[in-house]
PDB file of C-alpha atoms in Angstrom:
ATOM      1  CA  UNK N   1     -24.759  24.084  17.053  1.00 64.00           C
ATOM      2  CA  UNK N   2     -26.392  21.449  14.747  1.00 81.00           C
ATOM      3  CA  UNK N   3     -28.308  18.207  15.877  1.00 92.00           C
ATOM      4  CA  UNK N   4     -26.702  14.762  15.369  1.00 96.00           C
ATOM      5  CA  UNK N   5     -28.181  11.596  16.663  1.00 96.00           C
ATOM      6  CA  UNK N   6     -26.358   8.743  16.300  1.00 94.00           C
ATOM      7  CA  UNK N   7     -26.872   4.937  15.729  1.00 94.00           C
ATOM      8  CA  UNK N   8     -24.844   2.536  16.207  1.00 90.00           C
ATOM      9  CA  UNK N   9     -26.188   0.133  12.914  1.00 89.00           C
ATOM     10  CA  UNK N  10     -28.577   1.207   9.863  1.00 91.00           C
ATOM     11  CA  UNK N  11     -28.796  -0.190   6.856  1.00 91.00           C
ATOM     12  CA  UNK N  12     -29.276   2.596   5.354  1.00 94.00           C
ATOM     13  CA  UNK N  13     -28.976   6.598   7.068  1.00 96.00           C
ATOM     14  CA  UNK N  14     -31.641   7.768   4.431  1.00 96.00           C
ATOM     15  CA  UNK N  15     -34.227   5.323   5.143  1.00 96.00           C
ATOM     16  CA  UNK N  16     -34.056   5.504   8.650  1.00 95.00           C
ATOM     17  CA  UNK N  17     -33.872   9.123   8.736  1.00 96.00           C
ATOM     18  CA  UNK N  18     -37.200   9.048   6.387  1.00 95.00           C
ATOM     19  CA  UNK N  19     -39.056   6.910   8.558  1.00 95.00           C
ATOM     20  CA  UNK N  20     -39.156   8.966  10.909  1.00 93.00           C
ATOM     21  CA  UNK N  21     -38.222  12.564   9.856  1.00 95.00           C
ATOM     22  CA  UNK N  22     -41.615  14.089  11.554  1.00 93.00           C
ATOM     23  CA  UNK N  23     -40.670  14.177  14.664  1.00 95.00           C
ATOM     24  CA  UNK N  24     -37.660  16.200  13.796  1.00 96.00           C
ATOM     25  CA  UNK N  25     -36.517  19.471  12.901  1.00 96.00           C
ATOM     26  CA  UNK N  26     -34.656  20.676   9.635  1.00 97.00           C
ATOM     27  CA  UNK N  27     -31.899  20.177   9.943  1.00 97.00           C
ATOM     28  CA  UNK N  28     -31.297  16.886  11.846  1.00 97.00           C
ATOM     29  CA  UNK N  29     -28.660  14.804  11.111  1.00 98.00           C
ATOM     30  CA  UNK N  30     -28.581  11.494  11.378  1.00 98.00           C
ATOM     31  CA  UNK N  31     -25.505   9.166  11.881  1.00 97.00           C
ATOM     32  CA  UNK N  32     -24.384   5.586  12.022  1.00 93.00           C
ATOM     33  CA  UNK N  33     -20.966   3.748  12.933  1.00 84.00           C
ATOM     34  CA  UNK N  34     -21.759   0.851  10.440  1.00 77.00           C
ATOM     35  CA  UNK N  35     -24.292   1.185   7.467  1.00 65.00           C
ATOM     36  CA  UNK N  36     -24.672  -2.058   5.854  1.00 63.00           C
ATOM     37  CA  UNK N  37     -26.773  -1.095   2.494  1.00 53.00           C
ATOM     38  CA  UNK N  38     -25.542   2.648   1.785  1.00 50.00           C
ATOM     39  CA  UNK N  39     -27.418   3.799  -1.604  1.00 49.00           C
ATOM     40  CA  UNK N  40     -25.803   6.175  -4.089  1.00 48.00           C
ATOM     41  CA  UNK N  41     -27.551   7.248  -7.330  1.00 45.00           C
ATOM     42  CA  UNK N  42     -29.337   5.088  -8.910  1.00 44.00           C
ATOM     43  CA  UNK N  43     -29.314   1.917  -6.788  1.00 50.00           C
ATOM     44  CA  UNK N  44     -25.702   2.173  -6.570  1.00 50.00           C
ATOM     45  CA  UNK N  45     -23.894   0.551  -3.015  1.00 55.00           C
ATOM     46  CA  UNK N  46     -21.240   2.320  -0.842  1.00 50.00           C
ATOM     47  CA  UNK N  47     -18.725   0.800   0.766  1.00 56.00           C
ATOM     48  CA  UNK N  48     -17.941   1.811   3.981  1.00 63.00           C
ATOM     49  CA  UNK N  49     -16.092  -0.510   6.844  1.00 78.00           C
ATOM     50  CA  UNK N  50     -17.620   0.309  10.710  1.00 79.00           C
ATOM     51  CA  UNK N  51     -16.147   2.774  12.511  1.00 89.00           C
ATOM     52  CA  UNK N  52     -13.437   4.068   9.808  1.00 94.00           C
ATOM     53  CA  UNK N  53     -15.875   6.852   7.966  1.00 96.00           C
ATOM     54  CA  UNK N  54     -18.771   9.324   8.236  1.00 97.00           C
ATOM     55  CA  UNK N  55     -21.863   7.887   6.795  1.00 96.00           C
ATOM     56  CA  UNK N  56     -25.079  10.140   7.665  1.00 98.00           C
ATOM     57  CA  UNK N  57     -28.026  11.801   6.493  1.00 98.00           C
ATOM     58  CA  UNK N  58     -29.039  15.652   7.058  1.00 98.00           C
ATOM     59  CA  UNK N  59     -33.007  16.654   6.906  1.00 98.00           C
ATOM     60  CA  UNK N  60     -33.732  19.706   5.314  1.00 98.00           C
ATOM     61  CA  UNK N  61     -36.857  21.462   4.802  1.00 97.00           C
ATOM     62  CA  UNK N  62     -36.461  23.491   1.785  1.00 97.00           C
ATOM     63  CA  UNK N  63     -39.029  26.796   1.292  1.00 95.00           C
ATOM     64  CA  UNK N  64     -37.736  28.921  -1.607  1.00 95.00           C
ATOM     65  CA  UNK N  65     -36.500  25.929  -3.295  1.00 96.00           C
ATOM     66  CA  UNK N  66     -38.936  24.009  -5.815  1.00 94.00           C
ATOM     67  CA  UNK N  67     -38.869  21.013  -7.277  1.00 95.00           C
ATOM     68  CA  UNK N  68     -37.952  21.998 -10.991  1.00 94.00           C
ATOM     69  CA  UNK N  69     -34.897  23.758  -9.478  1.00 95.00           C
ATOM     70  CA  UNK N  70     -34.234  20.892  -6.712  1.00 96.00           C
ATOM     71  CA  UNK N  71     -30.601  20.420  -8.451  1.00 97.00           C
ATOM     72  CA  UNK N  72     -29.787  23.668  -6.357  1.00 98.00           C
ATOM     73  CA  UNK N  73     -29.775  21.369  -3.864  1.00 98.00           C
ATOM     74  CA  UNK N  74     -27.221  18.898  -4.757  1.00 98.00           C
ATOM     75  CA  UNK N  75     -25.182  22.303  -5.728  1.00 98.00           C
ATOM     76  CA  UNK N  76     -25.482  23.391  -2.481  1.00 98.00           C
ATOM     77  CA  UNK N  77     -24.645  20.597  -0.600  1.00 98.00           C
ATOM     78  CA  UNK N  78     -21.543  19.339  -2.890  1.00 98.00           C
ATOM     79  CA  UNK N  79     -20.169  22.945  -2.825  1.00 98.00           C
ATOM     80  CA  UNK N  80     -20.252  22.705   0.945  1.00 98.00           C
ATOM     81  CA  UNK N  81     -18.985  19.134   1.212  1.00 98.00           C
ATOM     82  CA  UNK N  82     -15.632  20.571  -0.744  1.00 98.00           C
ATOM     83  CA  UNK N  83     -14.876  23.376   1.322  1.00 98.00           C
ATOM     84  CA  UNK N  84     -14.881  21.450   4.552  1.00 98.00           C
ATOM     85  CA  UNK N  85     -12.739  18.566   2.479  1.00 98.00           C
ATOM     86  CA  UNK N  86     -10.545  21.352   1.252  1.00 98.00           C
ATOM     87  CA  UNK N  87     -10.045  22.818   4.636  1.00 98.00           C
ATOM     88  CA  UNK N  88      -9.119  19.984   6.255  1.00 98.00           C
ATOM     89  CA  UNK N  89      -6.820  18.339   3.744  1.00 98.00           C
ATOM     90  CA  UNK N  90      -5.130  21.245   2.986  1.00 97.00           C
ATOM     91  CA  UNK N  91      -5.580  20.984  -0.398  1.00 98.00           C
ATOM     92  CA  UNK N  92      -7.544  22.890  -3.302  1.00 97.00           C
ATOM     93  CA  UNK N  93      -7.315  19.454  -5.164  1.00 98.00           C
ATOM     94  CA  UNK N  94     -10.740  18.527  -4.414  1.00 98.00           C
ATOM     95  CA  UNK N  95     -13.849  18.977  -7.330  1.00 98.00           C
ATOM     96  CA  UNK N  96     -17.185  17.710  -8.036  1.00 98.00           C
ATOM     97  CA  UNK N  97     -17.911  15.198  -9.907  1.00 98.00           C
ATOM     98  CA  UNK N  98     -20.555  15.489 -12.215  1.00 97.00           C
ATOM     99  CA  UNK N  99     -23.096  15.032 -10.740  1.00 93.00           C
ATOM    100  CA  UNK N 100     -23.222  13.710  -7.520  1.00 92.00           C
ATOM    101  CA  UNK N 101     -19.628  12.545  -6.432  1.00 97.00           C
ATOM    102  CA  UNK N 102     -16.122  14.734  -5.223  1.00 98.00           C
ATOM    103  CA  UNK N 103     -13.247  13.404  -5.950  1.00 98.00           C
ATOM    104  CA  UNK N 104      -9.395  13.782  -5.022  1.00 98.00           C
ATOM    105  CA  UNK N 105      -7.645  13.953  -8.433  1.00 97.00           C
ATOM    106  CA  UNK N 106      -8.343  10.649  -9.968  1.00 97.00           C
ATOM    107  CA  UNK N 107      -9.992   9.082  -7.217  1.00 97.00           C
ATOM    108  CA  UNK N 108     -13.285   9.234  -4.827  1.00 97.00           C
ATOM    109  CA  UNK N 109     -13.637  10.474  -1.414  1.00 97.00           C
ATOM    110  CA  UNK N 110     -17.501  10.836  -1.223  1.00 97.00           C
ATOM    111  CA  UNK N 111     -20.684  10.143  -2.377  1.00 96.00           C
ATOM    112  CA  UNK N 112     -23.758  12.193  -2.494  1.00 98.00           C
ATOM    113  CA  UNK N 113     -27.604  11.103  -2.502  1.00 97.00           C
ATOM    114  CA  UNK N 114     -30.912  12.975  -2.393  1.00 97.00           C
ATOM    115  CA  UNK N 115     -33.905  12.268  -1.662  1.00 97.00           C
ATOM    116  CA  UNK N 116     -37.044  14.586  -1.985  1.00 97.00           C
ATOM    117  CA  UNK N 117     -40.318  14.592  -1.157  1.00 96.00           C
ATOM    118  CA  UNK N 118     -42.816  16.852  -3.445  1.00 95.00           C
ATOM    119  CA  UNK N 119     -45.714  18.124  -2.921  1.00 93.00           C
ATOM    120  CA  UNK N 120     -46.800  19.799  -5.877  1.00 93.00           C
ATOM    121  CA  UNK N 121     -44.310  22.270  -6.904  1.00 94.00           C
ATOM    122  CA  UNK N 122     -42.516  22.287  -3.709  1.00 95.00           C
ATOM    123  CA  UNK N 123     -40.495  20.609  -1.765  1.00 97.00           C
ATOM    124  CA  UNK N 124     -41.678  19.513   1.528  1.00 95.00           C
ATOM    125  CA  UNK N 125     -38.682  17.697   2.927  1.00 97.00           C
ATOM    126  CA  UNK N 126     -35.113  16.856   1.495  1.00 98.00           C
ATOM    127  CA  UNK N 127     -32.632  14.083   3.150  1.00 98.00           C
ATOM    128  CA  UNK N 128     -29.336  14.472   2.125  1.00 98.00           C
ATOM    129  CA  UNK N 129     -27.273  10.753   2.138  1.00 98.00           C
ATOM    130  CA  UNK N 130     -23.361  11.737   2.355  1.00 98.00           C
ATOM    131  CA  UNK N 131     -20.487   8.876   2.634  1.00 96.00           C
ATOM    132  CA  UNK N 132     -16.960  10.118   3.512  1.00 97.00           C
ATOM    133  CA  UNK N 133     -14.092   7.857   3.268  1.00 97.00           C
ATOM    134  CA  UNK N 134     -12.291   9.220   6.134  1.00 98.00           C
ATOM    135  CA  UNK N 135     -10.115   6.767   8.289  1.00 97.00           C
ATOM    136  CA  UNK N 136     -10.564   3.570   5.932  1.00 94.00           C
ATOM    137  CA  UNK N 137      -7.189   2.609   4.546  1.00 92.00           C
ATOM    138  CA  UNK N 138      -7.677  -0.527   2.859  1.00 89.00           C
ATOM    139  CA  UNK N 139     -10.666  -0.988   0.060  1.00 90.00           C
ATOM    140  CA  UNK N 140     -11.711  -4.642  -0.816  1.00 81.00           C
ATOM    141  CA  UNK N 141     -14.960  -4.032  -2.872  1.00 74.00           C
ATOM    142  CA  UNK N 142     -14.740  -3.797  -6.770  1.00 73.00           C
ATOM    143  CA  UNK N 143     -15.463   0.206  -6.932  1.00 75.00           C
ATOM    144  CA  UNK N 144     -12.369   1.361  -9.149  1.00 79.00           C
ATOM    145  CA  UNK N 145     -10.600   4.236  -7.455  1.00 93.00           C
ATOM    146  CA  UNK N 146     -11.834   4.721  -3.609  1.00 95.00           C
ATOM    147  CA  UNK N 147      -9.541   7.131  -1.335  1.00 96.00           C
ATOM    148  CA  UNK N 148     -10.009   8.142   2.280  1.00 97.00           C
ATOM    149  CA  UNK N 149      -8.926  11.334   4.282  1.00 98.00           C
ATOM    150  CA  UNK N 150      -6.109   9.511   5.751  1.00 98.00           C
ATOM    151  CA  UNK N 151      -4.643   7.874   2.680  1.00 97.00           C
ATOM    152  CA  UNK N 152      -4.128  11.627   1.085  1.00 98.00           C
ATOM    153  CA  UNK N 153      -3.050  13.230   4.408  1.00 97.00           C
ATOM    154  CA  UNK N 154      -1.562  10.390   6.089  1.00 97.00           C
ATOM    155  CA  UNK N 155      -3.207  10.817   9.338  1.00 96.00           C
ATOM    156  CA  UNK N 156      -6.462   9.793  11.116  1.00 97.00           C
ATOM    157  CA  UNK N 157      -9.140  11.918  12.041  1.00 98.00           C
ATOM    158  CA  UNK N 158     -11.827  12.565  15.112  1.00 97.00           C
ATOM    159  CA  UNK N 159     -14.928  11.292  12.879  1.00 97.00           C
ATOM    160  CA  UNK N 160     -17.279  12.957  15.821  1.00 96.00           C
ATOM    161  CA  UNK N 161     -15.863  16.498  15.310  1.00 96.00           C
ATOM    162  CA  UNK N 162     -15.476  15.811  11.438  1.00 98.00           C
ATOM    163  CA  UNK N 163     -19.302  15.326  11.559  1.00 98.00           C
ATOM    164  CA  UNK N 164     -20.231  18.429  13.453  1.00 97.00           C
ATOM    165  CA  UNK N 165     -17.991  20.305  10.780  1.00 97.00           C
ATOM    166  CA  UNK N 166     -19.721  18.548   7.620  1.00 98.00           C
ATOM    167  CA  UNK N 167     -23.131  19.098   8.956  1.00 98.00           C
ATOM    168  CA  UNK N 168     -22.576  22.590  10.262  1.00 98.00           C
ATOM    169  CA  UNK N 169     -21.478  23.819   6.680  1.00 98.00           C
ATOM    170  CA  UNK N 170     -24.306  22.316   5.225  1.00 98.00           C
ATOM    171  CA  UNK N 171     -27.079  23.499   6.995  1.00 98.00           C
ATOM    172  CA  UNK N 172     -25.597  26.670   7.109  1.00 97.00           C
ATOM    173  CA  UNK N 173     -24.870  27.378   3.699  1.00 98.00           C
ATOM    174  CA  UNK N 174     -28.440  25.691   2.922  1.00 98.00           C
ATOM    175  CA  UNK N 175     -29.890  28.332   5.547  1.00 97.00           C
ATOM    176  CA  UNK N 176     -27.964  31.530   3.423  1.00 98.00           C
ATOM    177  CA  UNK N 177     -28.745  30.239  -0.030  1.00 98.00           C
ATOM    178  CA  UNK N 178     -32.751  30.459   1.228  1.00 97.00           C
ATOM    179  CA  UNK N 179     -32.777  33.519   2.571  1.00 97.00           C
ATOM    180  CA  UNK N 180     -31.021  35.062  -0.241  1.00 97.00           C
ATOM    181  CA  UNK N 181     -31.162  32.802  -3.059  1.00 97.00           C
ATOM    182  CA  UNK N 182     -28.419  33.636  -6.312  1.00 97.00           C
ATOM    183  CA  UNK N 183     -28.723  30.660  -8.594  1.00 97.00           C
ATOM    184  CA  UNK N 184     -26.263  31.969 -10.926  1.00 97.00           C
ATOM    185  CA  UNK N 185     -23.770  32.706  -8.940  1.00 98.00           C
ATOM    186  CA  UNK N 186     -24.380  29.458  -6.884  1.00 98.00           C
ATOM    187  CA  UNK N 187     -24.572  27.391 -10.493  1.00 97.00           C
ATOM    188  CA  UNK N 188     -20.948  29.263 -11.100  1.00 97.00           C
ATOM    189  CA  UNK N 189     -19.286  28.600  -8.065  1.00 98.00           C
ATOM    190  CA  UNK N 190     -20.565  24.613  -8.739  1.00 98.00           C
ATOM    191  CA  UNK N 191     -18.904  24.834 -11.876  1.00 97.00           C
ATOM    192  CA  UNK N 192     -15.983  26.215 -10.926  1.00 97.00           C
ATOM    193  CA  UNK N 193     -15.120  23.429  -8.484  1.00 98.00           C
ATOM    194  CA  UNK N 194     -15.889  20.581 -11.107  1.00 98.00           C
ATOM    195  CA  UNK N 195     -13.645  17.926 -11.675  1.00 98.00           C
ATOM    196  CA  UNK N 196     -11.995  18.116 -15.201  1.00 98.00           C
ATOM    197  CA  UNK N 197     -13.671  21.280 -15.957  1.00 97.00           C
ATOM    198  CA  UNK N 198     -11.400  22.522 -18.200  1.00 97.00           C
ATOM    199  CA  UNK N 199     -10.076  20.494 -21.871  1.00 97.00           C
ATOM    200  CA  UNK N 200     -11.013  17.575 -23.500  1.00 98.00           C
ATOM    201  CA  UNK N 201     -11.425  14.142 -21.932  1.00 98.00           C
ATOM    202  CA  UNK N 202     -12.455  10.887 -22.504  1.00 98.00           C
ATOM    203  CA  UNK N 203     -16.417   9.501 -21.958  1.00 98.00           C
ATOM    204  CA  UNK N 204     -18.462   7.014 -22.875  1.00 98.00           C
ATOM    205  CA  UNK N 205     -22.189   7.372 -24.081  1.00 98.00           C
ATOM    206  CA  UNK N 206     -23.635   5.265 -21.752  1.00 97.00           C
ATOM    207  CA  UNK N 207     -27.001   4.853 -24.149  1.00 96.00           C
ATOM    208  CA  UNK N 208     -24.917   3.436 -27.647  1.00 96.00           C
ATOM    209  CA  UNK N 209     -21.681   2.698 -25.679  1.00 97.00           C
ATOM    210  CA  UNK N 210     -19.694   4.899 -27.523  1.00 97.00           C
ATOM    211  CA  UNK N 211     -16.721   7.181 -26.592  1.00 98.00           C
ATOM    212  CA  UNK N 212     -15.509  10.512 -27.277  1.00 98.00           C
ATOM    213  CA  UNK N 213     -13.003  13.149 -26.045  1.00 98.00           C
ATOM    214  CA  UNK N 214     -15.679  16.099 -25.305  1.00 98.00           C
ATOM    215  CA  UNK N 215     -15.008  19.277 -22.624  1.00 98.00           C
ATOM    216  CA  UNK N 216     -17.814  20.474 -20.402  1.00 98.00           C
ATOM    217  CA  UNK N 217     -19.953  23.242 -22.058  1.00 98.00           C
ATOM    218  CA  UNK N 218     -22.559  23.483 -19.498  1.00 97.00           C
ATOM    219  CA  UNK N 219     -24.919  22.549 -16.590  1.00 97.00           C
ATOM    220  CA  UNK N 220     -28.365  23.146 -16.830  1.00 96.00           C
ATOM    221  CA  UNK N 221     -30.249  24.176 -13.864  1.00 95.00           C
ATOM    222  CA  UNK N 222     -31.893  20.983 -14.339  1.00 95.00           C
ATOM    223  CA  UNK N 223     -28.695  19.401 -13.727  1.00 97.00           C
ATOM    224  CA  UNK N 224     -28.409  18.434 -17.159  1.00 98.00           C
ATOM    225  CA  UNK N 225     -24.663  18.172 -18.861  1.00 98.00           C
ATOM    226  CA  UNK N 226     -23.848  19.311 -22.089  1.00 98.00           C
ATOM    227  CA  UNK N 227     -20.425  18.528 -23.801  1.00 98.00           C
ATOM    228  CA  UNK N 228     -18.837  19.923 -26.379  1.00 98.00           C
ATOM    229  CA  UNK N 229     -16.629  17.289 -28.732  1.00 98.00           C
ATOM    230  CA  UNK N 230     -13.894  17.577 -30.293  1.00 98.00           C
ATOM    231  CA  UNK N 231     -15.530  17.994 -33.590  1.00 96.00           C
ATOM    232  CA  UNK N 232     -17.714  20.498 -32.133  1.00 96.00           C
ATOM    233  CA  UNK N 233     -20.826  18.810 -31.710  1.00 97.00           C
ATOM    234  CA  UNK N 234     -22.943  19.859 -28.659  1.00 98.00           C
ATOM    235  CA  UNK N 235     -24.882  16.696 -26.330  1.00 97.00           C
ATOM    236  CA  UNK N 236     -27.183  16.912 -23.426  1.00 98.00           C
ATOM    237  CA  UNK N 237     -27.190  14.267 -21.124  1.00 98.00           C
ATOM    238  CA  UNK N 238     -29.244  13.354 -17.686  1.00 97.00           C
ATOM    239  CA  UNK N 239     -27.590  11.368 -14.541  1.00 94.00           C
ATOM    240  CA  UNK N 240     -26.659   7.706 -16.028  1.00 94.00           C
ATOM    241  CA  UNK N 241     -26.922   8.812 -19.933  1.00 98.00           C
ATOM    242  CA  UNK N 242     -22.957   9.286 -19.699  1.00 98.00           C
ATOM    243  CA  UNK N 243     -19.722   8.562 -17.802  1.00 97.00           C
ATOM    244  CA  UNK N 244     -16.133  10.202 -17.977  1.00 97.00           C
ATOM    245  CA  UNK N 245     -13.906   7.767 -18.744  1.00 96.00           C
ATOM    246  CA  UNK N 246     -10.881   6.988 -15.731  1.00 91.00           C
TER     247      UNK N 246
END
């Protein structure tokens, strides 16, 4: 059984779950029915409307993990967001989105933020922001292509047991990779879930606002992406330095 405590208002899951992540135990999650100033990467905001979707935060206390490798985590965590999605959908037409979002098709069902703490070269505590669109079936903010649970399967869903079953994978699949840590074959199975992992599509280069029709070459344990063009040119890019083009 995992731990959930729930709020009923937070502005943000992470913080709150920061503030006070001493006085409990990895893996804790923390949950609220309406989150007014959800974060995703890089100051991004998540929409979320009270009471329709899962927005909570998981503490983990990594020990084999460092922090050069700390994209394991975000492997990890997005591998076992997508099974629990697939599983419950029905559907195998659910992939990662480089790097931190899954996506049905065309269109976004969550979003995916950590935070670590180092010490060093470890990692002394990791919280683990997710949103889930889940029961929301209208979307009024000005992100381009949101989609909830219920608008793919047509039906609405117990967000208290969906919870226990997001959280549950999570820590457990964290709890496996540590004791018996494969980054390869973890890095493999990430890639094999990604959305539009296979043929040429559009993106922009987000630093000289070009675009080009590239396929994914690689991922870099740093969580680096490399494309391959067209013309068969190779580029690295970080989170931010690039977007795929809807």
């Amino acid at each position: 059984m995992c731990t959930i405590v729930y709020v009923d208002f937070a502005e943000s899951t992470n913080s709150l779950l920061a503030a006070s992540a001493k006085k409990f135990e990895h893996g804790t999650a923390l949950a609220a029915h309406s989150q007014t100033s959800g974060r995703g990467q890089r100051g991004n905001k998540w929409e979320s409307e009270p009471g329709k979707n899962l927005t909570f935060s998981v503490l983990l206390r990594p020990t084999t993990i460092v922090a050069s490798h700390q994209f394991e985590l975000l492997q990890i965590v997005s591998i076992a967001v997508v099974k629990v999605l697939r599983a419950q959908l029905g559907t195998n037409d659910i992939h990662i989105k480089w790097p931190n979002d899954i996506y049905f098709r065309d269109h976004k069902i969550c979003g995916i933020l950590i935070e670590n703490t180092l010490s060093g070269p470890a990692i002394s505590q990791s919280i683990i922001g997710i949103g889930i669109n889940v029961n929301q079936d209208r979307f009024v903010s000005d992100a381009p292509n949101p989609i909830s649970m219920a608008q793919i399967s047509g039906r609405e869903y117990d967000l208290d047991d969906l919870l226990e079953y997001f959280v549950t994978q999570i820590v457990s699949d964290f709890d496996a990779y540590e004791a018996d840590p494969e980054p390869t074959t973890l890095a493999a199975r990430y890639r094999f879930m990604m959305w539009r992992g296979e043929g040429y599509w559009p993106y922009r280069d987000n630093i000289t606002g070009k675009g080009f029709d590239a396929r994914i070459a690689a991922i870099a344990p740093t969580g680096h992406l490399t494309l391959a063009t067209t013309g068969g040119a190779f580029h690295t890019y970080a989170f931010k330095e690039v977007s795929a083009v809807l």
